[in-house]
């Protein structure tokens, strides 16, 4: 069960309202790398997790991310405080209010007009948060790797936001949030490597014929090799012929069909064949104006008086 | 700040695994009327709310909805418990596992294959949760009405789910969740009517010429009147002419353009005019086969031997 | 069946083109609180409604909302008229056109470049309209409440748009549209209260143990009580222990599994356990540079010359 | 199988960085009319196509569109090059960086903060690409028409982008991409008209009673006729009565229900009827302030002292 | 302005309820090729259209498509009529109701549980309708081609639905709807070819160096030529070298950067270089179990007793 | 530039058509962990990458993933081959075709009816692919971690699909695809650890006060400690008071507002206050039927005869 205390995990001190900056901060409120994504990622893993250690850790961190969502939300709310009153009470003239909303820059017009200078779960472009951002698949060695990567990404977005503001209170709170992503990444790393073996994920081993092969699919200027494709562990394949049909087959796709289906497909093929033996007049040619068409036929669009003259009015 | 205790708000006792039922329950986990939508609706309102009474209430209820999300999530997790193991360990033969997954019915194949029989934030069709479900706009008399409606809807979806299962533990937990929606609706009603006046929402009064008019836009068989459009408070308008251009103007749209723009628009109009005075041959006519076209011109598609015969192989 | 007359329900008179303002107006064309959402909300309810009075009313209002969609659409079209010509005919130099599009502000660049200064069904951020905005669930006391709330929200967004422009023709048309939301809300209120009883929605009564309880989930500074949680009708629960496992059970989740499933789950648990008794070296530690790792093992990344030196070019 | 060469299909020469222009170019990278949409449209058609001529052509063009995706992507990358470094290294002061990001205009703040000045698959509003943009349905005469239309649209968006920049290298590369859309449209036209007949699509003929009728559904000022609704091939129906129930029936919807269902529906109808014979007091009336209500009952909200006075703190 | 008459454009006679079939019909109600997409496509074009002939036609057809939306909606409503009552009144036992909902097949469980057996704007998979389905870009020769293609697709989906049911009333109404798509396609074709020239779309001509070239990008087994890439009008390019850098340049991307930016980028490059000269130990290697790592270093995960033994409970 | 050869990277041999299985395979065609997501993830990274080693590797792997998309697409196409013909030619009776489509199970009805038994870019629930699945942010140590995680997830989904079919040709091709994910993960690991240091990501160090703290946010039954939160590197905080306002401040949010804004906000607060000192009658109470309301006022809904009796017809 969740409980709540109205004191924040980190005090939020904002120097002055700034709806444009508020809007950028939404990236970590309702954006793909933001705190709701983090909280829901770990919360949903926690709910279906059976391992007691991971379950406990996932609930710990999910709960903290919810508390971070609250911190970043309050930063947005404080930065929008002036805009909220202006809009609700409309004390400015229309021209002033229009200028204010346009002048705030970026997409803050959406936050203001549609959401009343509130804290909507959208990113800084106004795109609503979607659970498609969450990549949990219910296998711990894969999900922990996803969590590690998610923390690394969130750390970077905080780093960028910190670089964008000189409001000391905002910088400080963002610094706290950024640091916690580092700490969480460390926990997830420990939990991952406490599963042994953890690579490759899952139960099924790879096919040894293809597990150490590197296909050099992109050739031409700029090729460079490194530990990711050279060394004794790698079989490096550059020959285009050896990259195709690597099973030694034809490289074609086939299915065994019942005879009746074959007949039906033949019928469909015949009905819908693009006949390669003709050069038909096309709609594009009709649309090229008063020109001689490819097949020698002349079309003069517009030349035929319409049977019933239109009645304009 | 949020805190968490691993005891649930309501004990979850599931009689036996049932992935098909689990999938239906997702409606209230990651569906539009589900608990995440409720929790986030109230949480985001709480964060930007300035009125101390509403702010407190919104945090109370948001926190409880998160706790409900946890309860319904554990119902899903318990119902999926068997499927999760089967899938991860693949102890059945392939044919058996395929049958199990297909046999569970509805969209539970997605939950199983993609999400590992976990608790994803999707509805029972597998559609990811989106913040587009949240209709908060940052004005309390509107938002409280939205909350009232949201609680009424959630109550109904629980009622339907209760009617679908005879597992007593599931029914009981769902009954608790359903009842809490009723209680929450009562709180939101009290908070709304504690604002006076609260209708119409916002500051701006309606235009008295149009505030009590009912336009009878749908006519024909089946018309019926009631308090929603009859009585001394309503001006009921049936005459089609009086439904149009109700301001007394032309009913047309106009804009005053600079002269230069007018010239540009004329140029565009001329260039892109669909000339009503001709009856052109069309692509559709080219495609109707070997027929006489509308304008008397004969087209024989396919009749021209292609200059270079294709090389088949 | 629908019929159409090219006269608008309200005359649209725009003083001068303004693509930036056009873009803000899209909120009520293709935005979540806009006229398409309203029209489709009521239209789909009308189609499945069986009650003759509501069916008639829903078709009336749906049809009017379609007519409003047409009015707001023409406002957008008039405000964009100049931009449309400029773009299609490209009469300005490139630098001028770029400046114009950037200078219009907000997201009007999308409307112009992608939609040709037309009237796309997107909100002012360019997010395409989605039926996820519609919250109809097919139960009249819930759906009427949703309609009431939707009208209240739409009223507010119009109020905000009116506050943003000093073009008298635009203000007047928006005022009409805003007023009609008030009138519609009144009709929906009458229709709702003409159903008795209408609370709680649906057939199933709440569980009396939980219907009048208020859980004080958010504590700490700023708590305040009011009619929403105090008075003789409320049982106010502050004790954290009494908020958990309110059914009197353990607060845990359980399912009865067949013995075979239990074995499979044990096997999975063992295979994927995060072992709490070891302190493994992690990837993060490998990535911290030339440092002593947590378990005393020294890793010197970069120190091993790669077996095959890379061939640069 | 795909192979890649790091040389582009067309050389990209950008004069100077311009993140605002980069953002507009995203329209053709991750926008609805962009190169990913084109590549995936043709690729997925190619995979399921059985006709050898069309399959070959679709793979040819899909592969070229992927190569165009690469060209437009490199234009974006070059235009963003400066922004990428600034952001990653944060060499400017915070105020300068904030100004740079805001000053770049349009939605480039998203591209920079969220995507690190990279090349995300979003349109110029930051809306992520979705396969909902692809309208393939697996019937060649329909799909080829869709392809023809898609090429025409893509050509126009390139034309608009060309009109927006005076960077000669960018213009030149965009001109190449635009021209290729023209060439592709020609190929799809040839392939369509090589199927005979190709209109109407599919196997089933239209009902001759309705195939040549034009219903004049929109009447009033501004009507105009042309070849699209006049001439000997059209039956033009203006009479509203003749536009309804054109089958000669009642124009109503009916279903034959089992007797038991009829009883259940009656029960539901009675329970949920909006009674037209009463004029109930509504929530809106409660919210109108201290006024006489419609039914003569006086409500004085706020007048009743609350049983337990709230304890503020 | 729109007006409505409760008589349908085509009488709907359904033989018996069938929620599974109802669900398939949703494809044309809220699916990508369905009637809402059609109505909104033409309606939004009509609103911004300046050409009087096209504007009139677009309003005519948009209005008819809305009337079709109503017809297909009533088919869905009638097919769902029984399910709606069962669900709302819950007269069956839970087990029976569960079986009914599962037994209806496909995704009708969503329609029933979430939408109360109503008529939601989703496709047959339950995916909400999105304006991303609409591809209007505001240029008439492109948009008319899009409309032509859209009608062809809709015709096919109706054809498929007709093939799926033997209910004569449903077949008949679907046959009407299908036929009207054919008629609409004819109108759009006439309107397109009444613009001359209409190919290529827009104002800007193609670059003659690339307008008649066909790049044979997909080679290998199964190549075939036809009018789409052979004949005097085509320059057929098979040589891979001639497909690259077709402008005669290097095929590389370049941008001229200010010196300061170059320094910043160098700094970033150095900091983030993946050094090709080392073969580092990786996280994957740590996770491979008790094995000798690539660089000869032995890692024994699990061997280090954790400093503080965990306290289980 | 991309080039294509119609030979597949791996030969596809399908034993018999199976539209239900085809539909499950879509998970890896157009699903979140599928091959399009992989290809586009690496391709977009490659385009904006400046490091030559990573750029080359990313293009290599992106190109291979496109080739895998082609392999899995052909598996789907072969499994759907029979369904495609049946549907296009409609040789079965309607009842048979309906049964076939329902009988195939899961969501294959969508694939068949909407997409003509083709290969749409949707997952197995019919949800269209979205670029929201791609989590690239333009920082190499974060993006490589994201790639590592993505490969691990894709490996698992293939493992599940392999466990679901006993068709040896399908199993074999899936085994190849699964194995390649393992190989790609290895390459990404090498590339990540070739950057030193790579943890934490980015330039900015964490705040040492919070980088090694573990907040025990979830307490109660089931707690367990391990290397992720115990040991000399962790500061483990359980005291709830010490988890709040960890900066030592008040834990509240504040902003310094200009005096004028303060006045406006006060005005708004007063206007929209939910007055805690009254107990108002609410809409819910009006809807509870003929009961005595909380404040002693009696409401008798339905008792007032409507002024004008409705005219039914």
Coordinates of C-alpha atoms in Angstrom, one line a residue, chain A residues 4-307:
Chain A
X4 CA 1.9 9.9 1.3
X5 CA 3.3 12.8 3.2
X6 CA 3.0 16.3 1.8
X7 CA 6.6 17.1 2.5
X8 CA 8.6 16.5 -0.7
X9 CA 11.7 14.3 -0.8
X10 CA 13.6 17.4 -1.9
X11 CA 12.7 21.0 -1.2
X12 CA 11.9 23.0 -4.3
X13 CA 12.9 26.7 -4.4
X14 CA 12.2 28.5 -7.6
X15 CA 13.5 32.1 -8.1
X16 CA 10.9 33.3 -10.5
X17 CA 8.1 32.0 -12.8
X18 CA 9.2 31.0 -16.3
X19 CA 6.6 29.1 -18.3
X20 CA 9.1 28.4 -21.1
X21 CA 11.4 26.6 -18.7
X22 CA 8.5 24.9 -17.1
X23 CA 7.7 23.4 -20.4
X24 CA 11.2 22.0 -20.9
X25 CA 11.0 20.4 -17.5
X26 CA 7.9 18.4 -18.6
X27 CA 10.4 16.2 -20.4
X28 CA 11.1 14.5 -17.0
X29 CA 7.5 14.6 -15.8
X30 CA 5.6 13.1 -18.7
X31 CA 8.4 12.4 -21.2
X32 CA 9.8 9.0 -22.3
X33 CA 12.8 9.2 -20.0
X34 CA 10.8 10.9 -17.2
X35 CA 9.8 9.9 -13.7
X36 CA 6.4 8.4 -14.5
X37 CA 8.0 6.1 -17.0
X38 CA 10.6 5.1 -14.3
X39 CA 8.0 4.7 -11.5
X40 CA 5.6 2.6 -13.7
X41 CA 8.5 0.5 -15.1
X42 CA 9.6 -0.6 -11.7
X43 CA 6.2 -0.8 -10.1
X44 CA 4.8 -3.1 -12.8
X45 CA 7.9 -5.3 -12.5
X46 CA 7.6 -5.4 -8.8
X47 CA 4.0 -6.5 -8.9
X48 CA 4.7 -9.6 -11.1
X49 CA 8.1 -10.4 -9.6
X50 CA 8.5 -13.6 -7.6
X51 CA 12.1 -13.2 -6.4
X52 CA 11.8 -11.6 -2.9
X53 CA 15.0 -9.6 -3.2
X54 CA 14.2 -8.1 -6.5
X55 CA 10.6 -7.5 -5.5
X56 CA 11.6 -5.5 -2.5
X57 CA 14.1 -3.5 -4.4
X58 CA 11.7 -2.8 -7.2
X59 CA 9.1 -1.5 -4.8
X60 CA 11.7 0.6 -3.0
X61 CA 12.8 2.3 -6.2
X62 CA 9.3 2.6 -7.8
X63 CA 8.2 4.4 -4.7
X64 CA 11.1 6.7 -4.8
X65 CA 10.5 7.5 -8.5
X66 CA 6.9 8.4 -7.6
X67 CA 8.4 10.8 -5.1
X68 CA 10.6 12.2 -7.8
X69 CA 7.7 12.7 -10.1
X70 CA 6.2 14.8 -7.3
X71 CA 9.4 16.9 -7.0
X72 CA 9.7 17.6 -10.8
X73 CA 6.0 18.2 -10.9
X74 CA 6.3 20.9 -8.2
X75 CA 9.2 22.5 -10.1
X76 CA 6.9 22.8 -13.1
X77 CA 4.0 24.1 -11.0
X78 CA 6.1 26.8 -9.4
X79 CA 7.6 27.9 -12.8
X80 CA 4.0 28.1 -14.1
X81 CA 2.5 29.8 -11.1
X82 CA 2.2 33.3 -12.6
X83 CA 0.9 32.0 -15.9
X84 CA -1.8 30.1 -14.2
X85 CA -3.2 33.1 -12.5
X86 CA -3.0 35.3 -15.6
X87 CA -4.9 32.9 -17.6
X88 CA -7.6 32.0 -15.1
X89 CA -8.3 35.6 -14.2
X90 CA -7.4 37.2 -17.6
X91 CA -6.3 40.4 -16.0
X92 CA -4.2 41.4 -19.0
X93 CA -5.6 42.8 -22.2
X94 CA -6.0 40.2 -25.0
X95 CA -3.0 41.5 -26.9
X96 CA -0.8 41.3 -23.8
X97 CA -1.9 37.8 -23.0
X98 CA -1.4 36.6 -26.5
X99 CA 2.1 38.1 -26.5
X100 CA 2.9 36.5 -23.1
X101 CA 1.9 33.1 -24.3
X102 CA 3.7 33.3 -27.6
X103 CA 6.7 34.9 -25.9
X104 CA 7.2 32.1 -23.5
X105 CA 8.5 30.2 -26.4
X106 CA 8.7 26.5 -27.3
X107 CA 5.4 24.5 -26.7
X108 CA 4.4 26.2 -23.5
X109 CA 1.3 27.6 -25.4
X110 CA -0.1 24.1 -25.2
X111 CA 0.6 23.8 -21.5
X112 CA -1.1 27.1 -20.9
X113 CA -4.1 27.0 -23.1
X114 CA -5.0 23.4 -23.0
X115 CA -3.8 22.5 -19.5
X116 CA -4.3 25.8 -17.7
X117 CA -0.6 26.1 -16.8
X118 CA -0.8 22.9 -14.9
X119 CA 1.3 19.7 -14.8
X120 CA 0.1 17.5 -17.6
X121 CA 1.6 14.1 -18.3
X122 CA 3.1 15.2 -21.6
X123 CA 6.6 15.7 -22.8
X124 CA 8.0 19.1 -23.8
X125 CA 6.4 18.8 -27.2
X126 CA 3.0 18.1 -25.7
X127 CA 2.9 14.5 -26.7
X128 CA 0.9 12.5 -24.1
X129 CA 2.8 9.9 -22.1
X130 CA 2.2 6.4 -23.3
X131 CA 2.9 3.0 -21.8
X132 CA 4.7 2.2 -25.1
X133 CA 7.7 3.8 -23.4
X134 CA 7.9 0.9 -21.0
X135 CA 9.8 -2.0 -22.3
X136 CA 9.4 -4.6 -19.6
X137 CA 8.9 -8.2 -20.9
X138 CA 8.9 -10.2 -17.7
X139 CA 12.3 -11.8 -17.8
X140 CA 14.6 -10.5 -15.0
X141 CA 18.0 -10.5 -16.8
X142 CA 16.4 -8.6 -19.7
X143 CA 14.4 -6.3 -17.6
X144 CA 17.3 -5.4 -15.3
X145 CA 19.3 -4.5 -18.4
X146 CA 16.4 -2.4 -19.5
X147 CA 16.3 -0.7 -16.1
X148 CA 20.1 0.0 -16.2
X149 CA 19.7 1.6 -19.6
X150 CA 16.7 3.6 -18.5
X151 CA 18.6 5.1 -15.6
X152 CA 21.5 6.0 -17.8
X153 CA 19.2 7.8 -20.2
X154 CA 17.3 9.7 -17.4
X155 CA 20.6 10.8 -16.0
X156 CA 21.5 12.4 -19.3
X157 CA 18.3 14.2 -19.8
X158 CA 18.7 15.7 -16.3
X159 CA 22.2 16.7 -17.2
X160 CA 20.9 18.6 -20.2
X161 CA 18.2 20.3 -18.2
X162 CA 20.7 21.4 -15.5
X163 CA 22.8 22.9 -18.3
X164 CA 19.8 25.0 -19.4
X165 CA 19.0 27.0 -16.3
X166 CA 20.8 29.3 -13.9
X167 CA 18.1 29.3 -11.2
X168 CA 20.1 27.8 -8.3
X169 CA 17.1 26.2 -6.6
X170 CA 16.0 24.4 -9.8
X171 CA 19.6 23.3 -10.5
X172 CA 20.0 21.9 -7.0
X173 CA 16.8 19.9 -7.1
X174 CA 17.6 18.6 -10.6
X175 CA 21.1 17.7 -9.3
X176 CA 19.5 15.5 -6.6
X177 CA 17.2 13.8 -9.1
X178 CA 20.1 13.2 -11.5
X179 CA 22.2 11.7 -8.8
X180 CA 19.5 9.3 -7.7
X181 CA 19.5 7.9 -11.2
X182 CA 23.1 7.0 -10.7
X183 CA 22.4 5.3 -7.4
X184 CA 19.5 3.3 -8.9
X185 CA 21.6 2.2 -11.8
X186 CA 24.1 0.8 -9.3
X187 CA 21.4 -1.2 -7.5
X188 CA 20.1 -2.7 -10.7
X189 CA 23.6 -3.6 -11.8
X190 CA 24.2 -5.4 -8.5
X191 CA 20.8 -7.2 -8.9
X192 CA 21.6 -8.3 -12.4
X193 CA 25.0 -9.7 -11.7
X194 CA 23.7 -11.4 -8.6
X195 CA 21.9 -13.7 -11.1
X196 CA 24.5 -16.1 -12.5
X197 CA 24.7 -16.8 -15.4
X198 CA 22.8 -13.8 -16.8
X199 CA 24.1 -13.9 -20.4
X200 CA 22.5 -14.8 -22.7
X201 CA 19.2 -13.9 -21.2
X202 CA 16.6 -16.7 -20.9
X203 CA 17.0 -20.5 -21.1
X204 CA 17.8 -21.2 -24.7
X205 CA 21.4 -21.2 -25.9
X206 CA 22.3 -19.6 -29.2
X207 CA 23.1 -21.6 -32.3
X208 CA 26.9 -21.9 -32.2
X209 CA 27.1 -21.5 -36.0
X210 CA 25.9 -17.9 -35.7
X211 CA 26.7 -16.7 -32.2
X212 CA 30.2 -15.4 -32.9
X213 CA 29.8 -14.2 -36.4
X214 CA 29.9 -10.5 -37.4
X215 CA 28.4 -9.7 -40.7
X216 CA 30.1 -6.7 -42.3
X217 CA 26.8 -5.4 -43.9
X218 CA 27.9 -1.8 -44.3
X219 CA 30.9 -1.4 -46.5
X220 CA 32.6 1.5 -48.3
X221 CA 34.4 4.5 -47.0
X222 CA 34.7 4.8 -43.2
X223 CA 35.0 1.1 -42.1
X224 CA 36.8 0.5 -38.9
X225 CA 37.3 -2.5 -36.7
X226 CA 37.5 -2.9 -33.0
X227 CA 36.8 -5.3 -30.2
X228 CA 33.2 -5.4 -31.3
X229 CA 34.0 -7.3 -34.5
X230 CA 37.6 -8.4 -34.4
X231 CA 39.7 -10.7 -32.3
X232 CA 39.7 -14.4 -31.8
X233 CA 36.1 -14.5 -30.7
X234 CA 34.7 -13.2 -33.9
X235 CA 34.2 -14.7 -37.3
X236 CA 34.1 -11.6 -39.6
X237 CA 32.2 -12.1 -42.8
X238 CA 32.6 -9.5 -45.6
X239 CA 31.8 -11.5 -48.7
X240 CA 28.3 -10.5 -49.8
X241 CA 27.6 -14.1 -51.0
X242 CA 28.4 -15.5 -47.6
X243 CA 26.1 -13.1 -45.9
X244 CA 23.1 -14.4 -47.8
X245 CA 21.3 -17.7 -47.2
X246 CA 23.7 -18.4 -44.5
X247 CA 21.9 -21.7 -43.8
X248 CA 23.2 -23.0 -47.1
X249 CA 19.7 -23.1 -48.7
X250 CA 18.2 -21.1 -51.5
X251 CA 17.5 -18.0 -49.5
X252 CA 13.9 -18.2 -50.7
X253 CA 10.7 -18.4 -48.8
X254 CA 8.4 -21.3 -49.3
X255 CA 5.3 -22.9 -47.8
X256 CA 3.6 -26.2 -48.6
X257 CA 0.0 -25.5 -49.5
X258 CA -3.0 -27.8 -50.0
X259 CA -3.8 -28.2 -53.7
X260 CA -7.1 -26.3 -53.3
X261 CA -5.2 -23.3 -52.0
X262 CA -2.8 -23.4 -54.8
X263 CA -5.7 -23.1 -57.3
X264 CA -7.1 -20.2 -55.5
X265 CA -3.8 -18.4 -55.4
X266 CA -3.3 -19.0 -59.2
X267 CA -6.7 -17.5 -59.8
X268 CA -5.9 -14.5 -57.7
X269 CA -2.5 -14.1 -59.4
X270 CA -4.0 -14.1 -62.9
X271 CA -6.7 -11.7 -61.9
X272 CA -4.3 -9.2 -60.4
X273 CA -1.2 -9.6 -62.6
X274 CA 0.6 -6.4 -63.6
X275 CA 1.1 -7.5 -67.2
X276 CA 4.7 -6.8 -68.2
X277 CA 4.0 -7.1 -71.9
X278 CA 2.0 -3.9 -72.4
X279 CA 2.8 -0.3 -72.0
X280 CA -0.5 1.2 -70.8
X281 CA -1.6 4.8 -70.8
X282 CA -1.7 5.9 -67.2
X283 CA -3.5 8.5 -65.1
X284 CA -0.3 10.4 -64.8
X285 CA -0.1 10.7 -68.5
X286 CA -3.6 12.0 -68.6
X287 CA -2.5 14.6 -66.2
X288 CA 0.5 15.8 -68.0
X289 CA -1.4 18.3 -70.0
X290 CA -1.9 18.6 -73.8
X291 CA 0.9 16.2 -74.8
X292 CA 1.5 13.2 -76.9
X293 CA 1.3 10.2 -74.7
X294 CA 3.7 7.3 -74.5
X295 CA 1.7 5.0 -76.7
X296 CA 1.1 7.6 -79.4
X297 CA -2.5 8.2 -78.4
X298 CA -3.3 11.9 -78.2
X299 CA -5.4 13.1 -75.3
X300 CA -6.7 16.6 -75.2
X301 CA -8.2 17.1 -71.8
X302 CA -10.5 20.0 -71.6
X303 CA -11.4 19.8 -75.3
X304 CA -14.8 18.1 -74.8
X305 CA -17.5 20.5 -74.0
X306 CA -19.4 19.2 -71.0
X307 CA -22.9 17.9 -71.9

